[in-house]
XYZ file of C-alpha atoms in Angstrom:
345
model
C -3.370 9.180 -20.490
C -6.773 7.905 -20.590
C -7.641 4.654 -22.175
C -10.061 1.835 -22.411
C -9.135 -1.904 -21.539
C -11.859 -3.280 -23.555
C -12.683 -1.055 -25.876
C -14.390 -3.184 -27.962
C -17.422 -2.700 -25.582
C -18.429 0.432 -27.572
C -19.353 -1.852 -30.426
C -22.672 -2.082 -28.167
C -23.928 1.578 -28.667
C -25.851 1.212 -30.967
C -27.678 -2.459 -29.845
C -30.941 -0.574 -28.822
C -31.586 1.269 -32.259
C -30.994 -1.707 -34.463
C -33.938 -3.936 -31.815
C -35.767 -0.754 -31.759
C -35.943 -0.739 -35.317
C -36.477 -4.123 -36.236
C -39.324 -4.629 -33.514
C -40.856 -1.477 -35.285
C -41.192 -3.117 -38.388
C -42.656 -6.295 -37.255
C -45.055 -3.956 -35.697
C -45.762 -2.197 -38.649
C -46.219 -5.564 -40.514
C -48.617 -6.689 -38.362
C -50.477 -3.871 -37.987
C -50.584 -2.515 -41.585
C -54.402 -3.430 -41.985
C -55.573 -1.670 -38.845
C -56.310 1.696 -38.376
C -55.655 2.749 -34.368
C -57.688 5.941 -34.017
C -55.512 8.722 -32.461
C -55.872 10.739 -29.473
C -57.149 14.741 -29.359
C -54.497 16.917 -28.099
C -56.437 17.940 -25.454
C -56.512 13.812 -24.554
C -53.456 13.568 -24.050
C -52.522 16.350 -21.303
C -53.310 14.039 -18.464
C -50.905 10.998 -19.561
C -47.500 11.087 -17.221
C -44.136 12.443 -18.279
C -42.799 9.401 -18.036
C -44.993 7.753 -20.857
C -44.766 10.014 -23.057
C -42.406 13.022 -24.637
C -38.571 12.852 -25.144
C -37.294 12.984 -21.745
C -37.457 9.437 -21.300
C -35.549 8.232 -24.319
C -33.047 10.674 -23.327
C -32.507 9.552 -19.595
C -32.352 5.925 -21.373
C -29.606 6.967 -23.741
C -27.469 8.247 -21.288
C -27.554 5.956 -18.910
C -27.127 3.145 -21.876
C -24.006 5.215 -23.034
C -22.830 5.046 -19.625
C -23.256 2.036 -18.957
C -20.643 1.057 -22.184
C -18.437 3.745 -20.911
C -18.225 1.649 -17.842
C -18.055 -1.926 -19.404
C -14.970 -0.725 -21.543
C -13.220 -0.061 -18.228
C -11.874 3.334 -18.866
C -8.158 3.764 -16.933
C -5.664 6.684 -16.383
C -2.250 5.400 -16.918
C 0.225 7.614 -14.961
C 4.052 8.792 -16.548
C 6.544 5.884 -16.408
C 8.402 5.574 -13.056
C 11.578 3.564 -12.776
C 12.254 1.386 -9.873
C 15.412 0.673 -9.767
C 16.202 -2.952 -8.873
C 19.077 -3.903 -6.446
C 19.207 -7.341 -5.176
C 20.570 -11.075 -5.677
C 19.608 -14.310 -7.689
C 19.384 -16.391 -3.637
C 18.253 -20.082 -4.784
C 17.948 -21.698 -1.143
C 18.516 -25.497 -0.755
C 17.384 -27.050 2.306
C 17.646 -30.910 3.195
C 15.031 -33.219 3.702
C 16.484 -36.696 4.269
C 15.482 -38.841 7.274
C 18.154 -37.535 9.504
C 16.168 -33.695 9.736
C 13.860 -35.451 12.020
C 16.135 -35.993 14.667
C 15.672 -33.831 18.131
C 18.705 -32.551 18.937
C 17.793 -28.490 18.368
C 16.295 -26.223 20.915
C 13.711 -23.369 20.125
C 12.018 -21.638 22.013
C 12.486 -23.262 25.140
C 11.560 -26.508 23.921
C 13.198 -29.708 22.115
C 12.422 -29.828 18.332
C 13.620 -31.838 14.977
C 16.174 -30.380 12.983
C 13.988 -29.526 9.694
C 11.561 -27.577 12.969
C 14.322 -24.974 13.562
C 15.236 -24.515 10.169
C 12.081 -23.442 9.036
C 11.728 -21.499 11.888
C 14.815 -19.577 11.444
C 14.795 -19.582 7.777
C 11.513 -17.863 7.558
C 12.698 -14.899 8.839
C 15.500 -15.179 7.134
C 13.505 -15.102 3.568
C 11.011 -12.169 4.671
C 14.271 -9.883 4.766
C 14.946 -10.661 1.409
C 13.706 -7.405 0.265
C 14.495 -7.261 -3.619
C 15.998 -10.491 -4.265
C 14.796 -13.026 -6.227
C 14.365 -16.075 -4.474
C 14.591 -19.916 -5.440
C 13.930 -23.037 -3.007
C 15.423 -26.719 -3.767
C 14.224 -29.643 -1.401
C 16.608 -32.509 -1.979
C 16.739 -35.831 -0.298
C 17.018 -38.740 -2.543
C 17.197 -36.699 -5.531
C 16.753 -33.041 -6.163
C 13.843 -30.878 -7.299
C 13.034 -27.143 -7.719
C 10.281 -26.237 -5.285
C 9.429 -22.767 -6.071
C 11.714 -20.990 -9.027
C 13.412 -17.473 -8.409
C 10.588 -14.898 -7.682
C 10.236 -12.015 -6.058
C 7.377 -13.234 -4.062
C 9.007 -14.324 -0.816
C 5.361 -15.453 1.136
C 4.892 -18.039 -1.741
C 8.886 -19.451 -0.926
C 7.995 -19.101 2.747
C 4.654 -21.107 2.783
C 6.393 -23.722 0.026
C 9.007 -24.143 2.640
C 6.518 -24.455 5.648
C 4.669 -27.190 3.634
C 8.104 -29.285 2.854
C 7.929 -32.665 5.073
C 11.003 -35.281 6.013
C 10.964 -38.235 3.607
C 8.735 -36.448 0.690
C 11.764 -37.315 -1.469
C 13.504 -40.223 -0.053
C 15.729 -40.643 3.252
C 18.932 -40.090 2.071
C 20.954 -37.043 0.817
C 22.219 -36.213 -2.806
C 24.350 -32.925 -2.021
C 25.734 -32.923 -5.461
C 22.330 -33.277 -6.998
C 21.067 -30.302 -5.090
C 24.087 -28.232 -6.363
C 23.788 -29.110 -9.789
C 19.916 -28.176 -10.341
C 20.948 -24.674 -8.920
C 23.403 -23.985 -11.199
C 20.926 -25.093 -14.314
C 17.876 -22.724 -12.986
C 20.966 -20.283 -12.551
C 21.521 -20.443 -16.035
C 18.762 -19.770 -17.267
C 19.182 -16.310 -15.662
C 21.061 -13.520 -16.823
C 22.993 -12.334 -14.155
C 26.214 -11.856 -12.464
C 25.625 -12.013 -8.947
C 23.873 -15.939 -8.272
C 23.929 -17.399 -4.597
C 23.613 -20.951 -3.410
C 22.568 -21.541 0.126
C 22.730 -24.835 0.676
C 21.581 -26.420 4.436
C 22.632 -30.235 5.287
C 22.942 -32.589 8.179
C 24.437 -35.042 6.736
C 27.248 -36.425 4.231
C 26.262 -36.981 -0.028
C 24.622 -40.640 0.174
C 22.449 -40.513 -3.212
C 22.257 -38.835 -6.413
C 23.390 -38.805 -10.041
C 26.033 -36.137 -9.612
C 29.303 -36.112 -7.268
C 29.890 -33.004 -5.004
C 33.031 -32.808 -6.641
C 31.526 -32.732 -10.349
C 28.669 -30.432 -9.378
C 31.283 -28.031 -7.084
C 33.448 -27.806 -11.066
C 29.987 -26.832 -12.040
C 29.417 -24.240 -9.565
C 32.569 -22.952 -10.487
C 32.461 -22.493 -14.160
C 28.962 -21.058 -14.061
C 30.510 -18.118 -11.515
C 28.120 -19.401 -8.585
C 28.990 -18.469 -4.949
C 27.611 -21.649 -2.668
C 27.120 -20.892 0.953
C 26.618 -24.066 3.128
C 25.673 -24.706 6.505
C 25.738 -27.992 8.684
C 22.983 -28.595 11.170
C 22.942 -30.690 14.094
C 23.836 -30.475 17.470
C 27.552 -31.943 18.559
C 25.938 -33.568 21.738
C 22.910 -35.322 22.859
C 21.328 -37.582 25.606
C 19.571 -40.195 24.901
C 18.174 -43.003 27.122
C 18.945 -46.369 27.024
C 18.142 -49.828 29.168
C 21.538 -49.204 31.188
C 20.447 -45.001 31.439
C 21.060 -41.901 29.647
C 24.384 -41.745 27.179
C 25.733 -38.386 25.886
C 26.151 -39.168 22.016
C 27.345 -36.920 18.991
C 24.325 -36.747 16.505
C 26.061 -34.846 13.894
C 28.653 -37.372 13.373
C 27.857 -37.860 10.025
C 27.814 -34.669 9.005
C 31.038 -34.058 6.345
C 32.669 -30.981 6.837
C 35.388 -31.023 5.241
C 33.216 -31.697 1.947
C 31.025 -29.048 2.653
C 33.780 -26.231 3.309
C 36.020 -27.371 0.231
C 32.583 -26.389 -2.353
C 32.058 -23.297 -0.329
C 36.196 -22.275 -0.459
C 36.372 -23.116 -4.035
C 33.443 -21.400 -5.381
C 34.038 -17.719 -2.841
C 31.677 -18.931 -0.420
C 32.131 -19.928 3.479
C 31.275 -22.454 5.737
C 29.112 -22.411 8.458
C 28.582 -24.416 11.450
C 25.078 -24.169 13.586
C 24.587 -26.351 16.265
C 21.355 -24.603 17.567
C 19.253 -21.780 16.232
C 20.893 -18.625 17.756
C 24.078 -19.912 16.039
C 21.947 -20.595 12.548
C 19.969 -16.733 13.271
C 23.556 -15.791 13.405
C 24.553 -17.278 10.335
C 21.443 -15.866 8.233
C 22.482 -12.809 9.484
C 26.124 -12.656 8.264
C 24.746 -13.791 5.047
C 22.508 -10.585 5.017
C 25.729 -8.548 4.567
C 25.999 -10.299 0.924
C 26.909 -7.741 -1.294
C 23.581 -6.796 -3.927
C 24.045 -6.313 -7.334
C 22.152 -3.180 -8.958
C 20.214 -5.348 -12.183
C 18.269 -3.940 -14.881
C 15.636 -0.646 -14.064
C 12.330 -1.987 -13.793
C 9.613 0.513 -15.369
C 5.833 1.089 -14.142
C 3.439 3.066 -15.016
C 0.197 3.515 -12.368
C -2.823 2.476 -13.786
C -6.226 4.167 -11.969
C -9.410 2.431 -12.594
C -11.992 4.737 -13.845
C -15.410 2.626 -14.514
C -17.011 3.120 -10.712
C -17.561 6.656 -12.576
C -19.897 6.183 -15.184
C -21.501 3.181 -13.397
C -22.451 5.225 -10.167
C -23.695 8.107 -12.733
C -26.111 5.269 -14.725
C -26.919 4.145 -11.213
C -27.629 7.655 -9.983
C -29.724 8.326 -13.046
C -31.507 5.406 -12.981
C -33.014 5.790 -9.294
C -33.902 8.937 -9.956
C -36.309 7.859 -13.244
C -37.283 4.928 -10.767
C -38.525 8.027 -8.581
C -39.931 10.567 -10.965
C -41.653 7.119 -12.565
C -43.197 6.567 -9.119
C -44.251 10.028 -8.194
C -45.381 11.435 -11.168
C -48.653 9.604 -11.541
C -49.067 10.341 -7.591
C -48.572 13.953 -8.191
C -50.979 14.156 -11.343
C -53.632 12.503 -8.958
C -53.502 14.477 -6.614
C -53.264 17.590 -8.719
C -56.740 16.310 -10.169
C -58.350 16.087 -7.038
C -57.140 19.505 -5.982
C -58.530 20.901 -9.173
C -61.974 18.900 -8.732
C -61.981 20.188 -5.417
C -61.572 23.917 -6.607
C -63.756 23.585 -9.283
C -67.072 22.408 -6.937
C -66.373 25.321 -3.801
C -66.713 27.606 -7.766
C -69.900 26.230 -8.625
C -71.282 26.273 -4.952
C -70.246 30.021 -4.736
């Protein structure tokens, strides 16, 4: 079906007759007490085609007409075509409290912070998120929704790339975190609504228990996945030498597999990043839900059409305008030329 965006644009037609017609009677006015002595027809057969007859006005109408045709933006809309739309609400909580910094992962061969690997691993974790509609929550000190369920995974991916240690505090509200997730999941409609939720460390801060937000969870229908990061051992140096310490010793497990039991989630342990690639990829065999169809239509933009045609047209006057009084020269000359050799002969 063909249609114009702005079809208002055809309100323009008829600009040049009404400044056509009022310049003619100002010139009228102003002229009424002269008298402009006209031309023989025989005077007239040398003026160009381009100064005078109808073919001008013509070429300018159409290319004028064009020209609106092409401002209006003329488009083809295609038949509907229903894309059907199978995926999960996947709101993604990842912590940012002073303890991320620490360098107990490995990636890659070399020694890097814990918040490092995660977005590492995480990253490719998000671009397989093909039709779900993904959320991310930084939390530290308190909780806040970085980038709200979309479809547009780069825009989570860079949001998460950009997230720094100690943006919102140093210490870790777990129960916060929870809680914001289940209010941005009810706002949605669906049946199928996934916490992940990433942590190093034990709840230290927030407004809201992890036992009053995992009640929340629950009554809302919300699965919560969580993971603890951090390595079980590390060396450090000292003044009397190197000590093998446990890093993660903080980290409260038995807190974090109690909201993932009681809401149908699970529990997951990664002390380095093949374990937490592991884990992401377990949690790729979540089970999607088949939501509404989605309907498009495909929209073709049809302007470049009449504007390359006014183009067209117009270089071509440009050329005739050019070459006509060329031509008519040089036909005089020829006919001069002819008409001396006559009287010679």
């Amino acid at each position: 079906m063909l249609e114009f965006a702005w079809w208002w644009a055809f309100f323009a037609l008829p600009l040049p007759l009404l400044v056509r017609f009022f310049s003619s009677r100002a010139q009228e006015t102003a002229m009424s007490a002269l008298k402009v002595p006209r031309l023989k027809p025989n005077e007239t057969e040398h003026l160009s085609i381009t100064k005078n007859g109808k073919i001008p006005m013509l070429v300018a109408t159409i290319i004028w007409i064009l020209l609106i045709c092409a401002t209006a933006r003329p488009q083809w809309l295609g038949e509907p075509i229903s894309i059907p739309n199978e995926g999960r609400e996947m709101m993604l909580a990842v912590d940012l409290s002073g303890s991320m910094k620490i360098d107990d992962m490995q990636l890659n061969g070399r020694q890097v912070n814990r918040l490092t690997m995660t977005k590492s691993v995480l990253y490719d974790f998000i671009q397989r998120r093909v039709g779900d509609r993904l959320g991310l929550i930084l939390f530290a000190d308190t909780a806040y929704v970085q980038a709200p369920l979309t479809y547009d995974r780069d825009t989570v991916s860079t949001l998460l790339r950009e997230a720094v240690i100690g943006l919102v505090g140093e210490q870790t509200a777990i129960g916060d975190a929870i809680g914001l997730a289940v209010k941005r999941f009810d706002e949605k409609e669906q049946s199928n609504n996934v916490l992940i939720l990433l942590t190093d460390g034990q709840n230290t801060a927030g407004n809201i228990t992890p036992e009053q937000a995992k009640s929340l969870a629950i009554s809302k229908g919300i699965k919560v996945y969580t993971i603890g990061v951090g390595a079980d051992k590390m060396l450090i140096q000292s003044f009397f030498g190197s000590r093998q310490v446990n890093p993660s010793q903080e980290l409260d497990e038995g807190m974090l597999t109690d909201i993932a039991t009681s809401t149908g989630g699970q529990y997951f342990r990664a002390r380095n990043a093949e374990e937490l690639q592991a884990i992401y990829q377990q949690l790729d065999a979540l089970e999607p839900i088949e939501g509404e169809t989605r309907k498009m239509r495909p929209l073709t933009a049809l302007y470049f059409y009449p504007a390359a045609f006014a183009l067209l047209l117009s270089i071509l006057w440009a050329v005739v305008a050019v070459l006509s009084p060329l031509l008519s020269r040089v036909a005089k000359k020829l006919k001069y030329k002819n008409t001396t050799e006559g009287a010679k002969v």
